[in-house]
Amino acid sequence: MAAAAPPGAAPRVSHALAAVALALLLGLQPVSTDVMLPALPLLARDLAAPMAAVQLTMAALILAFGVAQLVWGPVADRVGRRPVLIAGLTLYTAASVGAALAGDIGALVAWRTLQGVALAAAVVVARAMLRDLYEPHEGAQVMALALSGLGLIAIASPTLGGLVTGWGGWRAALVVVGCAGAATLAFVVLRLPETIVQKNPHATAPGPLFGAWAGIARNRTFLAWTLLTSSTYGGLFTILAGSSFVYMNGFGLSAGAYGLAMATGSLAYLGGTVICRRWIMRLGMAPAVRRAAAFTLAGGAGTVAAALAGADSVWPYLVAQWLFCFGHGVHQPCGQAGAVGPFPRQAGVASALAGFVLAFTAFCIGRWLGLVHGADPRPYALTLGFWAAATATIAWTLVQRLPEPVRR
């Protein structure tokens, strides 16, 4: 546990413990999606489900994840971080078991939706805890360290998903997801202290809550960083939701080989988080994302070029994916810390609102790919290219106009 803190002060939590907690909590998001990626084509065949319904198992989880943050965030500001985490992680584990036992695609979508509701508690509280403990510049460094750990989880997730799916089918992949939820719950109960200094008894009252949302949404720092994180995650979600059908159906990769291919993208992401910490310390947050945007744009353009040229190998897509994921590893730590930075007393609400925008973006992408994505890789490539261009534009314009957070 953390060392005792003076009355009225946040607990003294080491960077290492905070980073581990953030990695585990935020890591449930790639676990929820990446472990299932190799299972999607098998799931479609086993349940005789159309493409749109299979994509809905991802899109419904993400939409529920986004909407539920608007509830969990204010609740966490009112009752504290630990109660919300314990409730959410318990629900997440139970929903994973239910999904593994689903008998048809409708039941699976329903359980995945509930899983998204529970996942929201872990992610929104993780971001709020970061603001409880640290100022934005220090918080971005801790978040980058945490996302390095998350990168390791992201590397393992599709690889493990591919191996487990090849051995026991898509239901076995969901069992792995449930085990990850149970392990994270145990960590929170045993090691993680309450981090909120002063609870807000009025946080869930409709009037103050709507007023808080309106004030946060008008803040230009919040807007710039939230648009950046939503756009870069939009590109990543395009890879998550669409690449299995391109790599496995288009280029004939097995579930195990596809899992390894996705793990290489996670390795590039991990490299981005490592470089992010160095760039933040040397340059600051805005210059860091300005540099990273060049990699993001190159990844999107490379994917579009491969599709339009009719590339008959998976390698051009993989190289472009690596470039995009490297840039994502810089944008996310800066964006997540920057979005909640101006709101030390409303960290839960700000985190929830930022998470909702990100998740709604991903939901729309999932529905779009469900309508247009098939054997032709061009819709996938053009969608990724669009979000890469949007990310670079925001990183080079809106973010650069912000004042740099004070370094402490």
C-alpha positions as a Python dict, from the first residue, in 0.01 Angstrom:
ca = {
    (1, 'M'): (0, 0, 0),
    (2, 'A'): (101, 363, -31),
    (3, 'A'): (262, 552, 253),
    (4, 'A'): (38, 757, 479),
    (5, 'A'): (-21, 1112, 367),
    (6, 'P'): (-90, 1423, 573),
    (7, 'P'): (-460, 1504, 625),
    (8, 'G'): (-608, 1671, 318),
    (9, 'A'): (-327, 1551, 90),
    (10, 'A'): (-323, 1279, -175),
    (11, 'P'): (-158, 952, -65),
    (12, 'R'): (211, 913, -145),
    (13, 'V'): (203, 664, -429),
    (14, 'S'): (532, 584, -599),
    (15, 'H'): (562, 626, -973),
    (16, 'A'): (618, 251, -1003),
    (17, 'L'): (303, 151, -812),
    (18, 'A'): (94, 411, -993),
    (19, 'A'): (228, 294, -1329),
    (20, 'V'): (150, -70, -1251),
    (21, 'A'): (-203, 20, -1141),
    (22, 'L'): (-263, 231, -1452),
    (23, 'A'): (-119, -36, -1680),
    (24, 'L'): (-347, -305, -1536),
    (25, 'L'): (-659, -89, -1538),
    (26, 'L'): (-605, 65, -1882),
    (27, 'G'): (-473, -269, -2006),
    (28, 'L'): (-819, -420, -1972),
    (29, 'Q'): (-920, -218, -2278),
    (30, 'P'): (-676, -391, -2519),
    (31, 'V'): (-742, -721, -2341),
    (32, 'S'): (-1114, -676, -2410),
    (33, 'T'): (-1052, -613, -2779),
    (34, 'D'): (-714, -756, -2882),
    (35, 'V'): (-756, -1103, -2730),
    (36, 'M'): (-1073, -1136, -2936),
    (37, 'L'): (-928, -1015, -3267),
    (38, 'P'): (-808, -1358, -3391),
    (39, 'A'): (-1141, -1504, -3280),
    (40, 'L'): (-1367, -1280, -3491),
    (41, 'P'): (-1357, -1480, -3818),
    (42, 'L'): (-1401, -1807, -3622),
    (43, 'L'): (-1686, -1656, -3423),
    (44, 'A'): (-1860, -1550, -3744),
    (45, 'R'): (-1844, -1907, -3880),
    (46, 'D'): (-1938, -2079, -3553),
    (47, 'L'): (-2245, -1863, -3486),
    (48, 'A'): (-2333, -1820, -3857),
    (49, 'A'): (-2329, -1443, -3801),
    (50, 'P'): (-2301, -1174, -4072),
    (51, 'M'): (-2016, -924, -4078),
    (52, 'A'): (-2229, -644, -3932),
    (53, 'A'): (-2328, -857, -3631),
    (54, 'V'): (-1970, -968, -3566),
    (55, 'Q'): (-1847, -608, -3579),
    (56, 'L'): (-2125, -523, -3333),
    (57, 'T'): (-1956, -742, -3069),
    (58, 'M'): (-1675, -486, -3078),
    (59, 'A'): (-1877, -172, -3151),
    (60, 'A'): (-2139, -236, -2880),
    (61, 'L'): (-1866, -290, -2622),
    (62, 'I'): (-1702, 37, -2720),
    (63, 'L'): (-2028, 238, -2723),
    (64, 'A'): (-2130, 104, -2381),
    (65, 'F'): (-1778, 178, -2262),
    (66, 'G'): (-1813, 539, -2372),
    (67, 'V'): (-2162, 608, -2240),
    (68, 'A'): (-2100, 438, -1905),
    (69, 'Q'): (-1801, 663, -1839),
    (70, 'L'): (-2045, 955, -1815),
    (71, 'V'): (-2199, 775, -1517),
    (72, 'W'): (-1892, 622, -1353),
    (73, 'G'): (-1691, 946, -1363),
    (74, 'P'): (-1927, 1156, -1149),
    (75, 'V'): (-1994, 859, -919),
    (76, 'A'): (-1617, 821, -863),
    (77, 'D'): (-1596, 1191, -775),
    (78, 'R'): (-1877, 1145, -523),
    (79, 'V'): (-1807, 810, -352),
    (80, 'G'): (-1435, 760, -423),
    (81, 'R'): (-1216, 567, -665),
    (82, 'R'): (-1187, 230, -490),
    (83, 'P'): (-1560, 151, -454),
    (84, 'V'): (-1616, 222, -825),
    (85, 'L'): (-1317, 10, -925),
    (86, 'I'): (-1423, -287, -712),
    (87, 'A'): (-1781, -277, -840),
    (88, 'G'): (-1675, -233, -1202),
    (89, 'L'): (-1412, -507, -1202),
    (90, 'T'): (-1649, -753, -1036),
    (91, 'L'): (-1910, -684, -1303),
    (92, 'Y'): (-1646, -710, -1577),
    (93, 'T'): (-1538, -1055, -1465),
    (94, 'A'): (-1897, -1179, -1444),
    (95, 'A'): (-1982, -1039, -1789),
    (96, 'S'): (-1679, -1215, -1939),
    (97, 'V'): (-1804, -1548, -1807),
    (98, 'G'): (-2149, -1478, -1948),
    (99, 'A'): (-2004, -1393, -2290),
    (100, 'A'): (-1803, -1716, -2294),
    (101, 'L'): (-2125, -1912, -2238),
    (102, 'A'): (-2336, -1720, -2495),
    (103, 'G'): (-2538, -1943, -2723),
    (104, 'D'): (-2600, -1702, -3010),
    (105, 'I'): (-2472, -1375, -3151),
    (106, 'G'): (-2746, -1170, -2981),
    (107, 'A'): (-2656, -1298, -2636),
    (108, 'L'): (-2288, -1243, -2706),
    (109, 'V'): (-2350, -880, -2808),
    (110, 'A'): (-2553, -827, -2488),
    (111, 'W'): (-2278, -967, -2264),
    (112, 'R'): (-2011, -767, -2448),
    (113, 'T'): (-2222, -454, -2395),
    (114, 'L'): (-2231, -522, -2021),
    (115, 'Q'): (-1858, -587, -2034),
    (116, 'G'): (-1812, -241, -2187),
    (117, 'V'): (-2016, -82, -1909),
    (118, 'A'): (-1788, -244, -1651),
    (119, 'L'): (-1469, -165, -1844),
    (120, 'A'): (-1560, 204, -1830),
    (121, 'A'): (-1523, 204, -1451),
    (122, 'A'): (-1163, 82, -1472),
    (123, 'V'): (-1053, 327, -1739),
    (124, 'V'): (-1226, 641, -1617),
    (125, 'V'): (-1101, 590, -1260),
    (126, 'A'): (-747, 520, -1382),
    (127, 'R'): (-733, 856, -1560),
    (128, 'A'): (-890, 1038, -1266),
    (129, 'M'): (-640, 880, -1025),
    (130, 'L'): (-357, 1015, -1238),
    (131, 'R'): (-488, 1369, -1185),
    (132, 'D'): (-547, 1302, -814),
    (133, 'L'): (-180, 1222, -767),
    (134, 'Y'): (16, 1435, -1016),
    (135, 'E'): (27, 1764, -1203),
    (136, 'P'): (-13, 1733, -1584),
    (137, 'H'): (357, 1731, -1684),
    (138, 'E'): (452, 1473, -1420),
    (139, 'G'): (132, 1285, -1490),
    (140, 'A'): (220, 1255, -1859),
    (141, 'Q'): (554, 1096, -1768),
    (142, 'V'): (386, 849, -1530),
    (143, 'M'): (122, 776, -1795),
    (144, 'A'): (394, 709, -2052),
    (145, 'L'): (557, 465, -1809),
    (146, 'A'): (219, 301, -1749),
    (147, 'L'): (150, 278, -2120),
    (148, 'S'): (484, 103, -2165),
    (149, 'G'): (341, -163, -1936),
    (150, 'L'): (16, -149, -2127),
    (151, 'G'): (222, -199, -2443),
    (152, 'L'): (349, -528, -2302),
    (153, 'I'): (-12, -629, -2232),
    (154, 'A'): (-106, -525, -2584),
    (155, 'I'): (179, -734, -2727),
    (156, 'A'): (72, -1039, -2531),
    (157, 'S'): (-302, -1001, -2591),
    (158, 'P'): (-336, -1083, -2964),
    (159, 'T'): (-59, -1344, -2942),
    (160, 'L'): (-229, -1516, -2650),
    (161, 'G'): (-565, -1470, -2819),
    (162, 'G'): (-438, -1639, -3133),
    (163, 'L'): (-290, -1932, -2943),
    (164, 'V'): (-594, -1980, -2720),
    (165, 'T'): (-837, -1942, -3009),
    (166, 'G'): (-645, -2195, -3215),
    (167, 'W'): (-657, -2438, -2921),
    (168, 'G'): (-1003, -2385, -2770),
    (169, 'G'): (-1199, -2155, -3002),
    (170, 'W'): (-1343, -1811, -2939),
    (171, 'R'): (-1499, -1908, -2605),
    (172, 'A'): (-1156, -1985, -2463),
    (173, 'A'): (-1044, -1634, -2559),
    (174, 'L'): (-1326, -1490, -2348),
    (175, 'V'): (-1220, -1704, -2053),
    (176, 'V'): (-877, -1540, -2076),
    (177, 'V'): (-1045, -1198, -2071),
    (178, 'G'): (-1235, -1293, -1756),
    (179, 'C'): (-918, -1411, -1584),
    (180, 'A'): (-752, -1075, -1658),
    (181, 'G'): (-1045, -897, -1494),
    (182, 'A'): (-1026, -1117, -1185),
    (183, 'A'): (-650, -1063, -1149),
    (184, 'T'): (-689, -684, -1176),
    (185, 'L'): (-965, -691, -914),
    (186, 'A'): (-735, -875, -675),
    (187, 'F'): (-460, -614, -728),
    (188, 'V'): (-697, -326, -657),
    (189, 'V'): (-831, -487, -339),
    (190, 'L'): (-484, -575, -205),
    (191, 'R'): (-258, -290, -317),
    (192, 'L'): (-434, 22, -441),
    (193, 'P'): (-525, 300, -193),
    (194, 'E'): (-801, 555, -227),
    (195, 'T'): (-653, 854, -413),
    (196, 'I'): (-924, 1118, -406),
    (197, 'V'): (-851, 1390, -150),
    (198, 'Q'): (-1192, 1553, -125),
    (199, 'K'): (-1509, 1381, -244),
    (200, 'N'): (-1775, 1592, -408),
    (201, 'P'): (-2119, 1509, -260),
    (202, 'H'): (-2289, 1705, -539),
    (203, 'A'): (-2100, 1539, -828),
    (204, 'T'): (-2401, 1336, -944),
    (205, 'A'): (-2663, 1608, -899),
    (206, 'P'): (-2805, 1687, -1247),
    (207, 'G'): (-2762, 2065, -1231),
    (208, 'P'): (-2396, 2075, -1120),
    (209, 'L'): (-2316, 1777, -1343),
    (210, 'F'): (-2453, 1935, -1661),
    (211, 'G'): (-2283, 2258, -1568),
    (212, 'A'): (-1953, 2077, -1522),
    (213, 'W'): (-1987, 1903, -1858),
    (214, 'A'): (-2061, 2233, -2031),
    (215, 'G'): (-1764, 2406, -1870),
    (216, 'I'): (-1524, 2124, -1948),
    (217, 'A'): (-1644, 2094, -2308),
    (218, 'R'): (-1573, 2464, -2366),
    (219, 'N'): (-1216, 2443, -2237),
    (220, 'R'): (-979, 2464, -2533),
    (221, 'T'): (-709, 2256, -2362),
    (222, 'F'): (-960, 1978, -2304),
    (223, 'L'): (-1090, 2003, -2661),
    (224, 'A'): (-748, 1990, -2827),
    (225, 'W'): (-617, 1693, -2630),
    (226, 'T'): (-947, 1505, -2647),
    (227, 'L'): (-971, 1547, -3023),
    (228, 'L'): (-613, 1423, -3054),
    (229, 'T'): (-668, 1110, -2844),
    (230, 'S'): (-999, 1035, -3016),
    (231, 'S'): (-851, 1067, -3363),
    (232, 'T'): (-544, 855, -3295),
    (233, 'Y'): (-761, 592, -3123),
    (234, 'G'): (-995, 608, -3421),
    (235, 'G'): (-706, 491, -3637),
    (236, 'L'): (-607, 224, -3388),
    (237, 'F'): (-963, 96, -3362),
    (238, 'T'): (-976, 73, -3740),
    (239, 'I'): (-676, -162, -3717),
    (240, 'L'): (-836, -358, -3433),
    (241, 'A'): (-1176, -398, -3595),
    (242, 'G'): (-1071, -443, -3957),
    (243, 'S'): (-724, -593, -3984),
    (244, 'S'): (-821, -952, -3898),
    (245, 'F'): (-1039, -975, -4209),
    (246, 'V'): (-764, -824, -4428),
    (247, 'Y'): (-478, -1029, -4282),
    (248, 'M'): (-660, -1360, -4230),
    (249, 'N'): (-916, -1365, -4510),
    (250, 'G'): (-719, -1157, -4759),
    (251, 'F'): (-366, -1289, -4703),
    (252, 'G'): (-442, -1626, -4546),
    (253, 'L'): (-281, -1577, -4205),
    (254, 'S'): (-380, -1829, -3939),
    (255, 'A'): (-519, -1712, -3605),
    (256, 'G'): (-177, -1765, -3443),
    (257, 'A'): (11, -1583, -3719),
    (258, 'Y'): (-235, -1296, -3709),
    (259, 'G'): (-187, -1269, -3333),
    (260, 'L'): (189, -1242, -3384),
    (261, 'A'): (138, -980, -3655),
    (262, 'M'): (-69, -769, -3418),
    (263, 'A'): (189, -818, -3144),
    (264, 'T'): (451, -654, -3366),
    (265, 'G'): (228, -347, -3385),
    (266, 'S'): (204, -347, -3007),
    (267, 'L'): (584, -362, -2992),
    (268, 'A'): (600, -49, -3207),
    (269, 'Y'): (349, 112, -2973),
    (270, 'L'): (568, 18, -2677),
    (271, 'G'): (862, 186, -2849),
    (272, 'G'): (651, 499, -2890),
    (273, 'T'): (575, 515, -2517),
    (274, 'V'): (945, 481, -2434),
    (275, 'I'): (1039, 762, -2673),
    (276, 'C'): (746, 965, -2542),
    (277, 'R'): (896, 981, -2192),
    (278, 'R'): (1224, 1112, -2335),
    (279, 'W'): (1059, 1367, -2561),
    (280, 'I'): (837, 1499, -2280),
    (281, 'M'): (1135, 1548, -2050),
    (282, 'R'): (1348, 1714, -2319),
    (283, 'L'): (1088, 1903, -2521),
    (284, 'G'): (748, 1905, -2354),
    (285, 'M'): (412, 1754, -2446),
    (286, 'A'): (315, 1961, -2750),
    (287, 'P'): (652, 1922, -2927),
    (288, 'A'): (639, 1548, -2857),
    (289, 'V'): (308, 1500, -3036),
    (290, 'R'): (422, 1729, -3317),
    (291, 'R'): (710, 1491, -3390),
    (292, 'A'): (493, 1182, -3350),
    (293, 'A'): (238, 1309, -3600),
    (294, 'A'): (483, 1251, -3885),
    (295, 'F'): (493, 879, -3801),
    (296, 'T'): (114, 868, -3770),
    (297, 'L'): (63, 1027, -4110),
    (298, 'A'): (322, 803, -4272),
    (299, 'G'): (143, 496, -4135),
    (300, 'G'): (-193, 604, -4270),
    (301, 'A'): (-52, 704, -4609),
    (302, 'G'): (140, 377, -4635),
    (303, 'T'): (-173, 172, -4574),
    (304, 'V'): (-367, 367, -4837),
    (305, 'A'): (-83, 328, -5087),
    (306, 'A'): (-67, -49, -5030),
    (307, 'A'): (-439, -90, -5086),
    (308, 'L'): (-461, 132, -5393),
    (309, 'A'): (-157, -37, -5546),
    (310, 'G'): (-314, -379, -5492),
    (311, 'A'): (-24, -509, -5281),
    (312, 'D'): (-27, -890, -5279),
    (313, 'S'): (170, -923, -4955),
    (314, 'V'): (85, -842, -4595),
    (315, 'W'): (422, -672, -4536),
    (316, 'P'): (337, -322, -4668),
    (317, 'Y'): (35, -318, -4438),
    (318, 'L'): (243, -434, -4143),
    (319, 'V'): (515, -172, -4189),
    (320, 'A'): (252, 101, -4215),
    (321, 'Q'): (82, -36, -3902),
    (322, 'W'): (412, -16, -3713),
    (323, 'L'): (455, 350, -3804),
    (324, 'F'): (102, 437, -3696),
    (325, 'C'): (131, 245, -3368),
    (326, 'F'): (461, 417, -3285),
    (327, 'G'): (295, 756, -3319),
    (328, 'H'): (-2, 635, -3114),
    (329, 'G'): (238, 547, -2832),
    (330, 'V'): (331, 916, -2806),
    (331, 'H'): (-11, 1073, -2861),
    (332, 'Q'): (-198, 871, -2598),
    (333, 'P'): (9, 950, -2285),
    (334, 'C'): (19, 1320, -2366),
    (335, 'G'): (-346, 1336, -2467),
    (336, 'Q'): (-484, 1147, -2169),
    (337, 'A'): (-287, 1354, -1919),
    (338, 'G'): (-350, 1679, -2103),
    (339, 'A'): (-728, 1639, -2126),
    (340, 'V'): (-779, 1614, -1749),
    (341, 'G'): (-496, 1852, -1656),
    (342, 'P'): (-708, 2168, -1611),
    (343, 'F'): (-957, 1995, -1379),
    (344, 'P'): (-799, 1879, -1051),
    (345, 'R'): (-1136, 1890, -871),
    (346, 'Q'): (-1337, 1739, -1157),
    (347, 'A'): (-1096, 1475, -1281),
    (348, 'G'): (-1358, 1202, -1289),
    (349, 'V'): (-1605, 1407, -1492),
    (350, 'A'): (-1336, 1532, -1733),
    (351, 'S'): (-1197, 1182, -1779),
    (352, 'A'): (-1546, 1049, -1844),
    (353, 'L'): (-1628, 1312, -2103),
    (354, 'A'): (-1298, 1257, -2286),
    (355, 'G'): (-1354, 882, -2277),
    (356, 'F'): (-1705, 918, -2414),
    (357, 'V'): (-1585, 1116, -2716),
    (358, 'L'): (-1314, 857, -2783),
    (359, 'A'): (-1550, 562, -2748),
    (360, 'F'): (-1825, 718, -2960),
    (361, 'T'): (-1568, 774, -3233),
    (362, 'A'): (-1469, 406, -3217),
    (363, 'F'): (-1834, 294, -3220),
    (364, 'C'): (-1902, 490, -3539),
    (365, 'I'): (-1594, 337, -3700),
    (366, 'G'): (-1708, -13, -3605),
    (367, 'R'): (-2051, 42, -3757),
    (368, 'W'): (-1895, 195, -4069),
    (369, 'L'): (-1661, -99, -4120),
    (370, 'G'): (-1948, -340, -4063),
    (371, 'L'): (-2126, -180, -4359),
    (372, 'V'): (-1840, -140, -4608),
    (373, 'H'): (-1563, -380, -4505),
    (374, 'G'): (-1521, -713, -4680),
    (375, 'A'): (-1271, -879, -4909),
    (376, 'D'): (-1165, -544, -5059),
    (377, 'P'): (-899, -384, -4831),
    (378, 'R'): (-958, -33, -4963),
    (379, 'P'): (-1236, 72, -4719),
    (380, 'Y'): (-1015, -38, -4430),
    (381, 'A'): (-713, 147, -4569),
    (382, 'L'): (-899, 469, -4651),
    (383, 'T'): (-1059, 475, -4306),
    (384, 'L'): (-719, 440, -4139),
    (385, 'G'): (-576, 705, -4371),
    (386, 'F'): (-852, 949, -4277),
    (387, 'W'): (-788, 916, -3903),
    (388, 'A'): (-412, 939, -3949),
    (389, 'A'): (-457, 1268, -4138),
    (390, 'A'): (-698, 1399, -3872),
    (391, 'T'): (-454, 1313, -3593),
    (392, 'A'): (-163, 1484, -3765),
    (393, 'T'): (-368, 1795, -3840),
    (394, 'I'): (-478, 1832, -3477),
    (395, 'A'): (-126, 1765, -3346),
    (396, 'W'): (20, 2030, -3576),
    (397, 'T'): (-247, 2296, -3516),
    (398, 'L'): (-477, 2287, -3212),
    (399, 'V'): (-228, 2129, -2972),
    (400, 'Q'): (53, 2366, -3069),
    (401, 'R'): (-157, 2667, -2973),
    (402, 'L'): (-190, 2551, -2612),
    (403, 'P'): (29, 2676, -2326),
    (404, 'E'): (278, 2411, -2213),
    (405, 'P'): (194, 2270, -1865),
    (406, 'V'): (424, 2392, -1589),
    (407, 'R'): (706, 2145, -1515),
    (408, 'R'): (752, 2047, -1150),
}
